[in-house]
Coordinates of C-alpha atoms and ligand atoms in Angstrom, one line a residue:
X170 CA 38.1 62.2 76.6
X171 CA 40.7 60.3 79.0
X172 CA 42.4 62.0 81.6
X173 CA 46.2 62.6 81.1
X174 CA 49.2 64.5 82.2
X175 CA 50.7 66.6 79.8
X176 CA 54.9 66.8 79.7
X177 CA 57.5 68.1 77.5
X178 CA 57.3 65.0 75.1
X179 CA 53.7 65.3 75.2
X180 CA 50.0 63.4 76.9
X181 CA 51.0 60.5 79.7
X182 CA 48.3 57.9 81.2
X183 CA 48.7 57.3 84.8
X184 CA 48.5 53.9 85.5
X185 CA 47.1 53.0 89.4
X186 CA 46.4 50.2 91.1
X187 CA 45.2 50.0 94.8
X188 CA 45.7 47.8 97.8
X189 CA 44.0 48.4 100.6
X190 CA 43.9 47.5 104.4
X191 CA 41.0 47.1 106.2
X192 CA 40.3 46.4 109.5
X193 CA 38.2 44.2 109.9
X194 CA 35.1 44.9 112.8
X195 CA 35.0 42.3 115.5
X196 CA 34.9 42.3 118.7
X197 CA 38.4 40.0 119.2
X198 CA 41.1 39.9 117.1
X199 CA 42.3 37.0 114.3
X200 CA 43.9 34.6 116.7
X201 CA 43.6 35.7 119.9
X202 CA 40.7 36.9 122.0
X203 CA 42.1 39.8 122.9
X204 CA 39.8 43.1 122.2
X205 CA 40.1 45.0 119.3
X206 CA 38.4 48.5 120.8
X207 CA 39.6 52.2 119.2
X208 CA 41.6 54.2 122.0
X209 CA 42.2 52.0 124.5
X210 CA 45.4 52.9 126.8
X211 CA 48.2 51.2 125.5
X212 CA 49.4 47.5 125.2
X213 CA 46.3 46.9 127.6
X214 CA 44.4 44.5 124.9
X215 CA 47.3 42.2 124.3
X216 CA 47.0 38.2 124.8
X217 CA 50.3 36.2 124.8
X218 CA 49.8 35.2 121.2
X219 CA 49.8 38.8 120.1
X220 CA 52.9 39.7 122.2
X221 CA 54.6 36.8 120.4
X222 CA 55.2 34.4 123.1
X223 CA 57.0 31.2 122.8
X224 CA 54.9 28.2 122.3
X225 CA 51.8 29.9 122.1
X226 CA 49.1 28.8 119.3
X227 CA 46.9 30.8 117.3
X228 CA 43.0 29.6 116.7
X229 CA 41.4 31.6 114.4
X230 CA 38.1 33.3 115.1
X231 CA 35.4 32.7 112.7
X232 CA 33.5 35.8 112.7
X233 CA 36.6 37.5 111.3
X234 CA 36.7 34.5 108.4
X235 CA 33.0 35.3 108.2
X236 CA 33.1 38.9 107.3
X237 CA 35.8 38.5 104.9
X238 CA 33.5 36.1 103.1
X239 CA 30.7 38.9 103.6
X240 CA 33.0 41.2 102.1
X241 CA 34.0 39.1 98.9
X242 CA 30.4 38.7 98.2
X243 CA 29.6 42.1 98.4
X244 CA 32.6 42.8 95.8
X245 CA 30.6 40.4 93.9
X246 CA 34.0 37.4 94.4
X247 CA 34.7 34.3 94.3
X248 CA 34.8 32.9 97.8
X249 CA 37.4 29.8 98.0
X250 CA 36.2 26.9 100.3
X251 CA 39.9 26.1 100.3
X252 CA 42.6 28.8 102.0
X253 CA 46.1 28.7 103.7
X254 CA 47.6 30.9 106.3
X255 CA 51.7 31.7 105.7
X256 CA 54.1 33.3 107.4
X257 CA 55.9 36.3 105.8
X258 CA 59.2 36.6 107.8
X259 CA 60.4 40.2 108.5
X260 CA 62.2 41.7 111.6
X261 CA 60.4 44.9 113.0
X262 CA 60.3 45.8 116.5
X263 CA 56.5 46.0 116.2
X264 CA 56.5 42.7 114.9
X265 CA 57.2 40.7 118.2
X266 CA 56.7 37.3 116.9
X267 CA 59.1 38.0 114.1
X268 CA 56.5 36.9 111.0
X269 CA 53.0 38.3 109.9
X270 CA 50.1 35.6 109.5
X271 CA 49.5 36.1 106.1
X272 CA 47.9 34.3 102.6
X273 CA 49.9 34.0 100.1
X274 CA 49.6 31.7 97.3
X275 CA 45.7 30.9 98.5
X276 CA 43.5 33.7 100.0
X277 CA 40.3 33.2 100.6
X278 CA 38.9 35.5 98.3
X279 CA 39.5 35.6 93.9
X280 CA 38.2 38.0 91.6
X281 CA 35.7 40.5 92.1
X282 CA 34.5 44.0 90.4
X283 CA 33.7 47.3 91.8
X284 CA 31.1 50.1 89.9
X285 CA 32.9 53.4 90.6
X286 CA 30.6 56.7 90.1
X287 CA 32.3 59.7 88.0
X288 CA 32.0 63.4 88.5
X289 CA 30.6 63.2 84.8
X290 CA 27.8 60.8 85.7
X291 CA 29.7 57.7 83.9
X292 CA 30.3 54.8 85.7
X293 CA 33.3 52.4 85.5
X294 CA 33.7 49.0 87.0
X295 CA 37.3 47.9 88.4
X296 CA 38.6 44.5 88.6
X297 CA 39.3 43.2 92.3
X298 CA 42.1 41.0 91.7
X299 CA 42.2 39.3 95.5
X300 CA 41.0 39.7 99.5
X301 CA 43.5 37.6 101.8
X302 CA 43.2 37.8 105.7
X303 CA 46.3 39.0 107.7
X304 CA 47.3 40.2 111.3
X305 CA 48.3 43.7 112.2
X306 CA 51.1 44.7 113.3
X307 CA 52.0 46.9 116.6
X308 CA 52.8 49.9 116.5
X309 CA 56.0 52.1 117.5
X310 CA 55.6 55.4 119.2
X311 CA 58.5 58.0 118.5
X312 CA 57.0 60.9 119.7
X313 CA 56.7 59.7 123.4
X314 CA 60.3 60.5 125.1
X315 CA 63.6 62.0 123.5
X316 CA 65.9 59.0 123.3
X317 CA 63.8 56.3 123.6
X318 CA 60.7 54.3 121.3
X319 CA 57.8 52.6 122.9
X320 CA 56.3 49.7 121.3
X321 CA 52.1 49.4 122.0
X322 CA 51.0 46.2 121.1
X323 CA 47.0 46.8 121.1
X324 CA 47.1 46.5 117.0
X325 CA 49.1 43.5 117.0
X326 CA 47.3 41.0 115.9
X327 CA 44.0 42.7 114.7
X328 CA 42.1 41.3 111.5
X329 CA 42.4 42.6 108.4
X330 CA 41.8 42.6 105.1
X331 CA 43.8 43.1 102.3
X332 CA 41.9 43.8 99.3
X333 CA 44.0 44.3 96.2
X334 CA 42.9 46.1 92.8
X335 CA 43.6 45.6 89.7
X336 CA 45.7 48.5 87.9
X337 CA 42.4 49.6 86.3
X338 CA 42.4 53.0 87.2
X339 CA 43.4 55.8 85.1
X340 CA 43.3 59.2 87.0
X341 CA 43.6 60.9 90.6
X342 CA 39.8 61.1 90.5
X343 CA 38.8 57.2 89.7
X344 CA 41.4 56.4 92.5
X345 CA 39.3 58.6 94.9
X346 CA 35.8 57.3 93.5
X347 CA 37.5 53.4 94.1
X348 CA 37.9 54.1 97.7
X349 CA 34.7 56.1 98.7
X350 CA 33.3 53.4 96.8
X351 CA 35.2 50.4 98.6
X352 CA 34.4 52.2 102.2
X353 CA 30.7 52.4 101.4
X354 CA 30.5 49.0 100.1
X355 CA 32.6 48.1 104.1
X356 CA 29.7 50.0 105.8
X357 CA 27.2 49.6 104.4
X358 CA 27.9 45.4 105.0
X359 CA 29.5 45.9 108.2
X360 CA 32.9 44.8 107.8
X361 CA 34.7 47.3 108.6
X362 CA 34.1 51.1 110.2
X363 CA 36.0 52.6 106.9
X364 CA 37.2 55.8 109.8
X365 CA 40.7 56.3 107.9
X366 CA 41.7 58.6 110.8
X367 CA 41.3 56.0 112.8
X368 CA 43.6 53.9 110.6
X369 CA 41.0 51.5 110.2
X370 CA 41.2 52.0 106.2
X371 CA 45.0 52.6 104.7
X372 CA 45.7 52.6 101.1
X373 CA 49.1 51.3 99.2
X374 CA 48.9 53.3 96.0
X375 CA 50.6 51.8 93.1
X376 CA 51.3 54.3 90.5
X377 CA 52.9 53.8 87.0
X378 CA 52.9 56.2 83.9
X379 CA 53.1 55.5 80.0
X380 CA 52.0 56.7 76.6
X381 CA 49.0 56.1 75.4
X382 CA 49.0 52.2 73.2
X383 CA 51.6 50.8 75.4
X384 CA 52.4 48.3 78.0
X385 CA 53.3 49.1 81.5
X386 CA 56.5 50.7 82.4
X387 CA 57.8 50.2 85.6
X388 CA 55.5 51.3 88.9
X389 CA 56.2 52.5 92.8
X390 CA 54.2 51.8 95.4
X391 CA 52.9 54.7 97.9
X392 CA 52.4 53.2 100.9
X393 CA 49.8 53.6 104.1
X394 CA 48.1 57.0 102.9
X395 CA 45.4 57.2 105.4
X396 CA 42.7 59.6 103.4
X397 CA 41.0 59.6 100.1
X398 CA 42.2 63.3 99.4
X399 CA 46.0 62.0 100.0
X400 CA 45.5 59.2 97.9
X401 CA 44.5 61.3 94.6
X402 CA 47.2 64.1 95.8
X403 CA 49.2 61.0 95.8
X404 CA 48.9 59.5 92.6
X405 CA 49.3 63.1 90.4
X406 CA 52.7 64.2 92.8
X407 CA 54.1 60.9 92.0
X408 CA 53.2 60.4 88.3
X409 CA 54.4 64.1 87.7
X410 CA 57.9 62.8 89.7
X411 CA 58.2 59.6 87.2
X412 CA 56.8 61.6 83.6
X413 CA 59.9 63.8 84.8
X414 CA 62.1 61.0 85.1
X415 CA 61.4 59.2 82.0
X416 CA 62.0 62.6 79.8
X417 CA 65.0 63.4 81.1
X418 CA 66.0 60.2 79.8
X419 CA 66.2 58.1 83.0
X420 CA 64.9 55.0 84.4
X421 CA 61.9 54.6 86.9
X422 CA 63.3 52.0 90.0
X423 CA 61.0 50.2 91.7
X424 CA 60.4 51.3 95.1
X425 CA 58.2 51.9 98.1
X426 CA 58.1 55.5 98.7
X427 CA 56.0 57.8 101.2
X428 CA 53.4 60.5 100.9
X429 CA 54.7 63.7 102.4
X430 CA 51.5 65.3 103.3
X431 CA 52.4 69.0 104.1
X432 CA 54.7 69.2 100.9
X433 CA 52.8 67.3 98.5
X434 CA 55.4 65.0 96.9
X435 CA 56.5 61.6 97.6
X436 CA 59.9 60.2 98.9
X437 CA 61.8 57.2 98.9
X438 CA 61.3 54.7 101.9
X439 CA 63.4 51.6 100.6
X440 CA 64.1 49.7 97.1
X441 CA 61.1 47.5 96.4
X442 CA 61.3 43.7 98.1
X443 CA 59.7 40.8 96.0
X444 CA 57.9 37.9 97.5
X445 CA 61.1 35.6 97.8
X446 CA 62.6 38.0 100.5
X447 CA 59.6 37.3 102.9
X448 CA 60.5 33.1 102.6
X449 CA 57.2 32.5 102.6
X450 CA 55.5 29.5 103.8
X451 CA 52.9 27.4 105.1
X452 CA 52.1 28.4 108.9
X453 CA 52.4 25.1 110.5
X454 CA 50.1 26.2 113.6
X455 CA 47.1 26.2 111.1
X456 CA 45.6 23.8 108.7
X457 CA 44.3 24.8 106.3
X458 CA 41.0 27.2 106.1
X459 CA 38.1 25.0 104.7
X460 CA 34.2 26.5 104.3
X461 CA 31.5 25.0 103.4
X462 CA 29.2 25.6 100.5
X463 CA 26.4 25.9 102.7
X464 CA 27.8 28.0 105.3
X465 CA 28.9 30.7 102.4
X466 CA 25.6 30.4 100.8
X467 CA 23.7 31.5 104.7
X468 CA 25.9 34.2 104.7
X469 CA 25.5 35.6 101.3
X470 CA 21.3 34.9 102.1
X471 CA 21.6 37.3 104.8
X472 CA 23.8 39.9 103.4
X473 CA 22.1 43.3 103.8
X474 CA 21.1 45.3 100.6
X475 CA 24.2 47.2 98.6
X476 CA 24.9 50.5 97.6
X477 CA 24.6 49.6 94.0
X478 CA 21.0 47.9 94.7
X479 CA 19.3 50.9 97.0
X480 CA 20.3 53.3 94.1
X481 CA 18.9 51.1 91.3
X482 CA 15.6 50.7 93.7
X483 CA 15.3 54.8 94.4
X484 CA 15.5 55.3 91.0
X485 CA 12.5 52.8 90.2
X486 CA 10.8 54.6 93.2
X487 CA 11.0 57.9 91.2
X488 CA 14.3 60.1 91.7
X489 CA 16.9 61.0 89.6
X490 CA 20.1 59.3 89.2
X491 CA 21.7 61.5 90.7
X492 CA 19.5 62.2 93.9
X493 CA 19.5 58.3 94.3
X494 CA 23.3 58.3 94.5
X495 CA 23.5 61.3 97.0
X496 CA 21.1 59.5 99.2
X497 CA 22.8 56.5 99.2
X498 CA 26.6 57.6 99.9
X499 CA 25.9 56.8 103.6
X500 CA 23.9 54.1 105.0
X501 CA 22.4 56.2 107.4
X502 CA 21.6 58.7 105.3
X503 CA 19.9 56.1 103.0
X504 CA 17.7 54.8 106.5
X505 CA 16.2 58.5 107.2
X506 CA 15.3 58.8 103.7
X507 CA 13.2 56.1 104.0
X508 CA 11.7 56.6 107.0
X509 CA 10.2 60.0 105.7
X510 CA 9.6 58.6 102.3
X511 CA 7.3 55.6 103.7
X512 CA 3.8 55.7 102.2
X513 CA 4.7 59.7 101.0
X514 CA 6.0 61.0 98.0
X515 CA 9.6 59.9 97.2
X516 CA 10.9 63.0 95.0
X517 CA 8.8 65.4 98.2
X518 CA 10.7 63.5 100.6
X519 CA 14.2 63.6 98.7
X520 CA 13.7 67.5 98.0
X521 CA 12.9 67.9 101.7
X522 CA 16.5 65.9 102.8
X523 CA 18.6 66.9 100.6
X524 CA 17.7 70.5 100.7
X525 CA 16.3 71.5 104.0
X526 CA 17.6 68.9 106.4
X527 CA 21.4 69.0 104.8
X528 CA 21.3 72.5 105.2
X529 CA 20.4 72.5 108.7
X530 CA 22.9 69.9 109.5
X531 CA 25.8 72.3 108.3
X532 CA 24.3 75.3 109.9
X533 CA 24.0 73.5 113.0
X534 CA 27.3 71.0 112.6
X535 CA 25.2 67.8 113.1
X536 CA 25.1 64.7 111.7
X537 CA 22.8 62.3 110.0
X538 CA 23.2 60.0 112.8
X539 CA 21.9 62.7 114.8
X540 CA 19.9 64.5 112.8
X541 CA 18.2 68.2 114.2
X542 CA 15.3 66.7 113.0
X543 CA 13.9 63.4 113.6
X544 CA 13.0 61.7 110.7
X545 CA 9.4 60.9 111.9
X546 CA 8.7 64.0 112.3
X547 CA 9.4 65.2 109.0
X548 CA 7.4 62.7 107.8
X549 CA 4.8 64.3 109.9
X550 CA 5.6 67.5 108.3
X551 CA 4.9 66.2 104.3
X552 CA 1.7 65.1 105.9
X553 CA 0.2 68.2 106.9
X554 CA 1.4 69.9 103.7
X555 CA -0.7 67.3 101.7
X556 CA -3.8 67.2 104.1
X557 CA -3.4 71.1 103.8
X558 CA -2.9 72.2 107.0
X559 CA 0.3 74.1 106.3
X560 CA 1.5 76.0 103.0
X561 CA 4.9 75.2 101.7
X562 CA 6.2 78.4 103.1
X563 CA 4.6 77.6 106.5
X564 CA 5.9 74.3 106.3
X565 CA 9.9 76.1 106.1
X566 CA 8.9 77.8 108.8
X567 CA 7.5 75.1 111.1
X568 CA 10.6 72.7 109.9
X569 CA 12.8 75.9 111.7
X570 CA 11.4 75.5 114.4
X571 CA 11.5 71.9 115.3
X572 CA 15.5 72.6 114.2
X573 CA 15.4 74.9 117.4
X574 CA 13.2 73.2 119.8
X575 CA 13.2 69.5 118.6
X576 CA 9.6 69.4 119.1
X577 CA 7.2 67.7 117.1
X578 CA 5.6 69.9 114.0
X579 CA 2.3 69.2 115.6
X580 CA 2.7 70.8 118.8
X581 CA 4.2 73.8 116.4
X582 CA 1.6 74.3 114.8
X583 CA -1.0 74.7 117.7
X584 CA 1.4 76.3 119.6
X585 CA 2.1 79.4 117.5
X586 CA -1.4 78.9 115.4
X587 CA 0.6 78.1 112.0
X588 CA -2.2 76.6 110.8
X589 CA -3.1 77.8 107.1
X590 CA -6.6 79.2 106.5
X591 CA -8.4 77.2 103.7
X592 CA -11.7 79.4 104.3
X593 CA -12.7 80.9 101.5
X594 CA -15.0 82.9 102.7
X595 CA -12.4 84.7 105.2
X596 CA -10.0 85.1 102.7
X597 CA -12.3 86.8 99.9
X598 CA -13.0 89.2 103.0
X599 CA -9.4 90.3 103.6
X600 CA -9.2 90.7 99.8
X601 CA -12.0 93.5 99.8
X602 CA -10.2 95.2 102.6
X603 CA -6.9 94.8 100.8
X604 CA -8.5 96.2 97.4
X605 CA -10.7 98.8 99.3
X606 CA -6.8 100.3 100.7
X607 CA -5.3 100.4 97.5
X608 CA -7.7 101.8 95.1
X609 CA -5.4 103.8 93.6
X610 CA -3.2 100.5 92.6
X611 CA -6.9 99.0 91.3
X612 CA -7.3 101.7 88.8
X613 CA -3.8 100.8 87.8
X614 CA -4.8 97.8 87.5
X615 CA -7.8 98.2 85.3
X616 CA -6.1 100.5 83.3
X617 CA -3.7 97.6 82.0
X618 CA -0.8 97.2 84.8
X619 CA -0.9 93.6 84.8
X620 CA 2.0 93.1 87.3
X621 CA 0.2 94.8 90.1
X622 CA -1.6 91.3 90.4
X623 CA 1.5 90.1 92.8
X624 CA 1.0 92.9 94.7
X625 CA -2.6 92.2 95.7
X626 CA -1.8 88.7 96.4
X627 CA 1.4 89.8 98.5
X628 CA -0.6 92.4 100.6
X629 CA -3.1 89.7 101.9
X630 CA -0.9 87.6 102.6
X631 CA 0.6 89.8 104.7
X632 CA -2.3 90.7 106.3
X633 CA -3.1 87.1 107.1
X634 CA 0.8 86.5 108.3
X635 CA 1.6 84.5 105.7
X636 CA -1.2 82.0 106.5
X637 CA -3.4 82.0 103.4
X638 CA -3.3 79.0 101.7
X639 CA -1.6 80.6 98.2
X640 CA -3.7 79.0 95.6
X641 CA -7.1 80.0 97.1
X642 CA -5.6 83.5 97.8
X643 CA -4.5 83.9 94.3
X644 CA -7.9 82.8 93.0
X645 CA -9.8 85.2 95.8
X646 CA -7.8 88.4 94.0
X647 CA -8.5 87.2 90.6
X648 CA -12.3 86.9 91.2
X649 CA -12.5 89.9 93.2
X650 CA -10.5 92.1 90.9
X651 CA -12.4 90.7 87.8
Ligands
LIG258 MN1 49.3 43.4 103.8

């Protein structure tokens, strides 16, 4: 069943395509050596090519060609030796050389695909159509002084990537699964941090609506929504706006419009430009980009493992689908399950994550990346559960404590004398008292009240604290009983 929005006239498909910006992690920007660092005062990482001064020329800097051509291999691209830098002409005041280095007719990355994950468990791949290289722009501040703008320059010039969709998505939700996609795909290669409050990843959303068999009708573009939530809110406040539109008997323009976050509906920005308005063309400053084969082929041969691949390998080790997806959203995430899973049980270790250690992150409002509890140590912790030292229940209660202290479960365990008590000869003996206290229950018992079995059990392990190892106390009662 596909997902549509119903009107008066009846079910519309939502048509979306995406473009999104990334920025691109390096340590200097596209042409410029100027640094590229998060929060730095303002217009303090500015070279004269990013302020736009005369007679300056731009070199480009090849890690940022580099991890474009790591990121078109990890969308599975085609990589073009051959590339061109233009200039798309606009005036803004952020804007100081008066053109964006852009590529136009001949990025350096084709046609790619994406695997998007459903709610429903389905999976759906998404065409990437291109990923070209461009320069930020500055940015105005209006917020700073009551009659006048300041301009900070520390974006200008900045790598990124624009990596453009196809309009193969079909709902709010695929739009969302696209981008949480897309960003872990970014981290998990390295190309770029994916923090969207950071502006580091800002989506276009291109949005168009139409009955089910036809072509496409006319689309608008949302531009810079800066979180995955906005994006979906996006797409359904603006395909509601157009399905009105078109049965009232009107006409859909083409236009850029803007997300209003705090009412939930878009607005218009300014009619649609084409290409020809830019007058774009060749950059003189730069030839052409040319790679070689060989150079591509070194990168892709050290590309670190994907998303897609880690999941396909947990799921050979063992766990479900769907544990192997949750483990993998984040990269780090995916590197602490492995260090407790190493040479232990994959679905123990997974349960132990996913349950335990998530919950204590929330409860303590932590992170993976600094976990409450190293992931060596729980590691240790599976270990004494299999050599037998601690029960499962013991083991909870050890893994609490090393959330307070941070201390090894070791050093627990002979500090508060957690150990569980595999003698069977000890436990048989608390059994008899146990039995001897209650032999009113016993009669019960013996008389046919089955149930009173947990009881027995419960009361010695109560009188052993919890320390008994449960299958060997469960046996003791049974034997002693019979
Ligand atoms: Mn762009």
């Amino acid at each position: 069943m596909s997902y549509t929005l119903e009107g008066r006239t009846g079910p519309w498909e939502i048509v979306v395509g995406l473009e999104v910006h990334a920025q691109v992690t390096s340590n200097a920007k596209l042409f410029s050596g100027a640094a590229t660092a998060f929060g730095a005062a303002p217009n303090t990482q500015v070279s004269f090519i990013d302020a736009g001064f005369p007679g300056m020329l731009p070199v480009i800097n090849r890690e940022c060609v580099a991890q474009a051509v790591r990121t078109g291999l990890g969308l599975k691209a085609q990589i073009n030796l051959w590339s061109r830098f233009d200039r798309k002409n606009y005036f803004y005041a952020d804007l100081p050389q008066g053109y964006q280095i852009s590529q136009y007719a001949h990025p350096i990355v084709g046609e790619g695909a994406i695997e998007i994950e459903l709610a429903d468990g389905s999976t759906k791949t998404v065409g990437i159509t291109r990923l070209h290289l461009e320069q930020d722009a500055g940015k105005s501040l209006h917020d700073q002084h009551p009659t006048k703008s300041y301009i900070d320059l520390n974006r200008s010039g900045v790598a990124l990537m624009e990596i453009v969709s196809e309009p193969d998505m079909r709902s709010p939700e695929e739009a969302g699964a696209y981008l949480t996609k897309l960003r872990q795909i970014l981290r998990y290669l390295g190309t770029c941090d994916g923090n969207m409050d950071e502006g580091s990843m800002r989506a276009d959303v291109n949005v168009s609506v139409r009955k089910a068999g036809e072509g496409y009708r006319t689309r608008c573009e949302v531009k810079n929504v800066n979180s995955i939530r906005f994006v979906m809110q996006a797409v359904e406040a603006e395909a509601r706006r157009q399905i009105e539109i078109w049965e009232e008997g009107g006409t859909v323009e083409q236009e850029t419009r803007l997300f209003d976050t705090a009412r939930g509906v878009t607005r218009s920005m300014r009619s649609k430009e084409d290409a020809h308005d830019y007058r774009y063309f060749p950059d003189p400053d730069l030839p052409p980009l040319v790679l070689e084969q060989n150079w591509v082929d070194q990168l892709k041969a050290s590309l670190p493992e994907l998303p897609d691949e880690r999941r396909a390998r947990y799921v050979a080790m063992g766990l479900s689908p769907y544990d192997a997806h949750v483990l993998t959203l984040e990269k780090e995430t995916a590197a602490y399950f492995e260090t407790v899973a190493k040479g232990r049980d994959a679905k123990i270790a997974a349960n132990w994550v996913m349950g335990d250690l998530f919950a204590a992150i929330n409860r303590t409002r932590t992170s993976i990346a600094e976990p409450p509890v190293k992931a060596e140590y729980l590691g240790v912790l599976l270990d004494l559960m299999k050599d037998g030292t601690l029960s499962g229940k013991l083991a909870k209660e050890v893994f609490e404590a090393m959330v307070e202290t941070g201390r090894s479960p070791g050093a627990i365990v002979e500090e508060r004398g957690l150990r569980q008590v595999t003698d069977t000869g000890a436990i048989e003996r608390i059994v008899a008292q146990v039995l001897e206290a209650n032999a009113d229950k016993v009669a019960e018992y013996k008389s046919g009240k089955e149930k009173l079995f947990g009881f027995f059990v419960g009361q010695t392990m109560k009188a052993m604290q919890g320390k008994g190892n449960p299958a060997l106390v469960n046996e003791a009662v049974k034997k002693l009983l019979g």
